[in-house]
Amino acid sequence: MLTGAGVSTESGIPDFRSASGIWAEVDPFEVASIQGFRRDPERVWGFYRERIHLLHGAQPNAAHHALAELERRGLVSAIVTQNIDTLHSRAGSCEVVEVHGSIRSAQCLRCLWTEPAEAVLAQLEARLTPLCPHCDDPLKPGVVLFGELLPPGAIERATELARAAGLVLVVGSSLEVWPVAGLPLEARSFAIVNRGPTALDDGAVLKIDAPAGETLTAVLEAL
Ligand SMILES: [Zn+2]
């Protein structure tokens, strides 16, 4: 299972890349790149503080719940997600690989301290940029920024899972962001549920152009 932004839009979380998405309004290289963070962490946190509050306030939707249920029934072995919102875990999915990081923590780039989300939120109440409790450096959001490598281990684990899978089901991703977009090609076969075209439609054994929530709910009911 590989999920992207389309799984979370029904939870009220805007898609970064669509025409109406966040990147249509702000320049990602200013507010969401590692270079931008090193230059001006306050600017990056100015962008993330609102986003983090939105994500912490969001609730899992029908798609997240259906995927958690499919895992409980032994039909899904793991979820590899591009989403940083932690909604899969909050819906009850156990095997979740967050290849683009998540909002569950922030990191110090100097001493590698990991600050949990609750402490980050508490700090954001008091100041613009959360600081490392050990070396006072600005903490970096726990999400993968543009220009950063993916978390060590995550993409290897995701690749292993794809190679072991009989079928990779892609849900809510237009498969534009590499290396994650290449994962379905590692599997024996893959199917896609996504609104609009994806880069790999031609290779899919099945393509359903529909919202994630209603499609996965229908799958559960049909089983
Ligand atoms: Zn530190």
Short mmCIF file of C-alpha atoms and ligand atoms in Angstrom, two decimals:
data_model
loop_
_atom_site.label_atom_id
_atom_site.label_comp_id
_atom_site.label_asym_id
_atom_site.label_seq_id
_atom_site.Cartn_x
_atom_site.Cartn_y
_atom_site.Cartn_z
CA MET A 1 0.00 0.00 0.00
CA LEU A 2 1.35 3.38 -0.98
CA THR A 3 -0.60 6.49 -0.02
CA GLY A 4 -0.31 10.18 -0.85
CA ALA A 5 -2.05 13.48 -0.28
CA GLY A 6 -5.31 12.30 -1.89
CA VAL A 7 -5.96 10.08 1.15
CA SER A 8 -5.93 13.08 3.49
CA THR A 9 -7.79 15.72 1.48
CA GLU A 10 -11.06 14.26 2.81
CA SER A 11 -9.76 15.11 6.30
CA GLY A 12 -9.59 18.75 5.25
CA ILE A 13 -5.84 18.74 4.58
CA PRO A 14 -4.97 20.57 1.35
CA ASP A 15 -2.90 18.80 -1.28
CA PHE A 16 0.48 20.47 -1.72
CA ARG A 17 0.68 20.06 -5.45
CA SER A 18 -2.77 20.56 -6.90
CA ALA A 19 -3.69 23.85 -8.59
CA SER A 20 -5.53 24.93 -5.44
CA GLY A 21 -2.84 23.48 -3.16
CA ILE A 22 -0.47 25.22 -0.81
CA TRP A 23 2.36 25.60 -3.31
CA ALA A 24 0.12 27.69 -5.52
CA GLU A 25 0.24 30.34 -2.76
CA VAL A 26 3.70 30.19 -1.19
CA ASP A 27 7.14 29.42 -2.61
CA PRO A 28 8.22 26.02 -1.24
CA PHE A 29 11.88 26.87 -1.66
CA GLU A 30 11.49 29.83 0.70
CA VAL A 31 9.45 28.13 3.43
CA ALA A 32 10.00 24.38 3.04
CA SER A 33 13.55 23.74 1.84
CA ILE A 34 16.59 22.85 3.94
CA GLN A 35 18.42 25.83 2.43
CA GLY A 36 15.53 28.12 3.43
CA PHE A 37 15.60 26.62 6.95
CA ARG A 38 19.34 27.20 7.37
CA ARG A 39 18.96 30.77 6.11
CA ASP A 40 15.87 31.71 8.09
CA PRO A 41 14.36 29.08 10.46
CA GLU A 42 11.81 31.58 11.73
CA ARG A 43 10.35 31.96 8.23
CA VAL A 44 10.03 28.17 7.89
CA TRP A 45 8.36 27.87 11.31
CA GLY A 46 6.09 30.77 10.42
CA PHE A 47 4.78 28.54 7.64
CA TYR A 48 4.75 25.27 9.63
CA ARG A 49 3.21 26.54 12.85
CA GLU A 50 -0.19 27.04 11.16
CA ARG A 51 0.15 23.82 9.20
CA ILE A 52 1.10 21.77 12.27
CA HIS A 53 -1.92 23.07 14.14
CA LEU A 54 -4.15 22.18 11.19
CA LEU A 55 -2.68 18.66 10.96
CA HIS A 56 -2.90 17.97 14.70
CA GLY A 57 -6.54 19.06 14.61
CA ALA A 58 -7.44 16.86 11.61
CA GLN A 59 -9.21 13.50 12.04
CA PRO A 60 -8.70 10.27 10.09
CA ASN A 61 -11.34 9.80 7.37
CA ALA A 62 -13.07 6.80 5.79
CA ALA A 63 -9.98 5.98 3.70
CA HIS A 64 -7.67 5.80 6.74
CA HIS A 65 -10.20 3.68 8.66
CA ALA A 66 -10.72 1.32 5.70
CA LEU A 67 -6.96 0.79 5.34
CA ALA A 68 -6.59 0.08 9.06
CA GLU A 69 -9.41 -2.47 8.82
CA LEU A 70 -7.80 -4.13 5.77
CA GLU A 71 -4.61 -4.52 7.80
CA ARG A 72 -6.54 -6.06 10.73
CA ARG A 73 -8.05 -8.55 8.28
CA GLY A 74 -4.58 -9.46 7.02
CA LEU A 75 -5.16 -8.06 3.54
CA VAL A 76 -2.69 -5.17 3.82
CA SER A 77 0.78 -5.91 5.13
CA ALA A 78 2.02 -2.33 5.45
CA ILE A 79 1.39 1.26 4.45
CA VAL A 80 4.11 3.38 2.91
CA THR A 81 2.96 6.98 3.02
CA GLN A 82 4.13 10.30 1.67
CA ASN A 83 1.85 12.01 4.17
CA ILE A 84 3.27 13.67 7.28
CA ASP A 85 -0.03 13.98 9.14
CA THR A 86 0.18 10.69 11.18
CA LEU A 87 -3.48 9.98 10.34
CA HIS A 88 -2.80 6.36 9.34
CA SER A 89 -1.39 5.59 12.78
CA ARG A 90 -4.20 7.50 14.46
CA ALA A 91 -6.74 5.42 12.49
CA GLY A 92 -5.15 2.24 13.88
CA SER A 93 -2.75 1.12 11.14
CA CYS A 94 0.27 -0.58 12.75
CA GLU A 95 2.85 -1.00 9.98
CA VAL A 96 3.32 2.54 8.68
CA VAL A 97 6.47 3.78 6.93
CA GLU A 98 6.50 7.58 6.76
CA VAL A 99 8.94 8.20 3.92
CA HIS A 100 8.63 11.99 4.10
CA GLY A 101 8.88 12.19 7.88
CA SER A 102 6.02 13.42 10.04
CA ILE A 103 4.79 16.07 12.44
CA ARG A 104 5.22 13.75 15.44
CA SER A 105 8.56 15.38 16.29
CA ALA A 106 11.17 18.02 15.44
CA GLN A 107 14.94 17.54 15.32
CA CYS A 108 18.08 19.41 16.28
CA LEU A 109 20.50 19.30 13.36
CA ARG A 110 23.50 19.83 15.66
CA CYS A 111 23.04 17.23 18.44
CA LEU A 112 20.28 15.18 16.70
CA TRP A 113 17.94 15.59 19.70
CA THR A 114 14.35 14.65 18.86
CA GLU A 115 11.68 16.85 20.43
CA PRO A 116 8.21 15.22 20.58
CA ALA A 117 5.23 17.05 19.06
CA GLU A 118 3.64 18.03 22.39
CA ALA A 119 6.83 19.80 23.48
CA VAL A 120 7.16 21.47 20.07
CA LEU A 121 3.57 22.74 20.29
CA ALA A 122 4.20 24.02 23.82
CA GLN A 123 7.30 25.86 22.61
CA LEU A 124 5.37 27.35 19.69
CA GLU A 125 2.98 28.91 22.21
CA ALA A 126 5.89 30.80 23.73
CA ARG A 127 8.15 31.65 20.79
CA LEU A 128 8.29 31.76 17.00
CA THR A 129 10.97 29.09 16.59
CA PRO A 130 11.23 26.04 18.89
CA LEU A 131 14.75 25.53 20.23
CA CYS A 132 16.81 22.47 21.15
CA PRO A 133 16.72 22.07 24.96
CA HIS A 134 20.38 21.00 24.89
CA CYS A 135 22.17 23.36 22.50
CA ASP A 136 19.62 26.11 21.89
CA ASP A 137 19.82 25.69 18.11
CA PRO A 138 16.54 26.09 16.19
CA LEU A 139 14.75 22.74 15.83
CA LYS A 140 13.89 21.55 12.34
CA PRO A 141 10.36 20.26 11.62
CA GLY A 142 10.37 16.44 11.50
CA VAL A 143 9.17 16.47 7.93
CA VAL A 144 11.50 15.99 4.97
CA LEU A 145 12.20 19.42 3.49
CA PHE A 146 13.02 20.06 -0.14
CA GLY A 147 16.73 19.47 -0.67
CA GLU A 148 16.91 16.90 2.17
CA LEU A 149 17.48 13.16 1.87
CA LEU A 150 14.67 10.83 2.92
CA PRO A 151 14.95 9.42 6.47
CA PRO A 152 17.63 6.71 6.61
CA GLY A 153 16.06 3.29 6.52
CA ALA A 154 12.60 4.44 5.42
CA ILE A 155 13.06 4.19 1.67
CA GLU A 156 15.02 0.91 2.04
CA ARG A 157 12.18 -0.53 4.13
CA ALA A 158 9.62 0.76 1.62
CA THR A 159 11.53 -0.84 -1.25
CA GLU A 160 11.75 -4.17 0.63
CA LEU A 161 7.99 -4.08 1.26
CA ALA A 162 7.24 -3.30 -2.40
CA ARG A 163 9.45 -6.18 -3.63
CA ALA A 164 7.78 -8.61 -1.22
CA ALA A 165 4.25 -7.51 -2.12
CA GLY A 166 2.02 -9.44 -4.52
CA LEU A 167 0.29 -6.18 -5.31
CA VAL A 168 1.05 -2.58 -4.40
CA LEU A 169 -2.11 -0.50 -4.17
CA VAL A 170 -1.42 3.19 -4.75
CA VAL A 171 -4.05 5.47 -3.20
CA GLY A 172 -4.26 9.23 -3.58
CA SER A 173 -0.87 9.87 -5.15
CA SER A 174 -0.14 11.20 -8.61
CA LEU A 175 3.29 9.51 -8.35
CA GLU A 176 5.26 12.61 -9.22
CA VAL A 177 7.76 12.69 -6.36
CA TRP A 178 10.78 10.40 -6.64
CA PRO A 179 12.08 8.08 -5.31
CA VAL A 180 8.69 7.15 -3.81
CA ALA A 181 7.01 7.30 -7.23
CA GLY A 182 9.22 4.43 -8.39
CA LEU A 183 8.13 2.03 -5.63
CA PRO A 184 5.21 0.45 -7.55
CA LEU A 185 7.67 -0.58 -10.25
CA GLU A 186 9.50 -2.72 -7.65
CA ALA A 187 6.38 -4.84 -7.07
CA ARG A 188 5.07 -7.76 -9.12
CA SER A 189 2.01 -5.67 -9.96
CA PHE A 190 0.30 -2.49 -8.86
CA ALA A 191 -3.13 -0.87 -8.97
CA ILE A 192 -4.03 2.81 -8.59
CA VAL A 193 -6.92 4.67 -6.95
CA ASN A 194 -6.47 8.37 -7.66
CA ARG A 195 -8.45 11.32 -8.88
CA GLY A 196 -6.81 12.36 -12.12
CA PRO A 197 -3.95 10.80 -14.10
CA THR A 198 -0.73 9.49 -12.57
CA ALA A 199 2.69 8.95 -14.08
CA LEU A 200 2.23 5.14 -13.97
CA ASP A 201 -1.36 4.66 -15.20
CA ASP A 202 -0.18 2.64 -18.21
CA GLY A 203 1.55 -0.01 -16.10
CA ALA A 204 -1.25 -0.52 -13.57
CA VAL A 205 -3.35 -3.71 -13.57
CA LEU A 206 -6.29 -1.52 -12.52
CA LYS A 207 -6.83 2.24 -12.39
CA ILE A 208 -9.83 3.71 -10.56
CA ASP A 209 -10.34 7.46 -10.98
CA ALA A 210 -12.33 8.21 -7.81
CA PRO A 211 -11.96 9.57 -4.27
CA ALA A 212 -10.08 7.35 -1.80
CA GLY A 213 -12.71 7.24 0.96
CA GLU A 214 -15.66 5.99 -1.05
CA THR A 215 -13.54 3.58 -3.11
CA LEU A 216 -11.88 1.89 -0.12
CA THR A 217 -15.16 1.75 1.79
CA ALA A 218 -16.72 -0.01 -1.22
CA VAL A 219 -13.78 -2.44 -1.31
CA LEU A 220 -14.34 -3.31 2.35
CA GLU A 221 -18.07 -3.84 1.80
CA ALA A 222 -17.42 -6.08 -1.21
CA LEU A 223 -15.05 -8.38 0.71
ZN ZN B 1 20.72 20.18 19.97
#
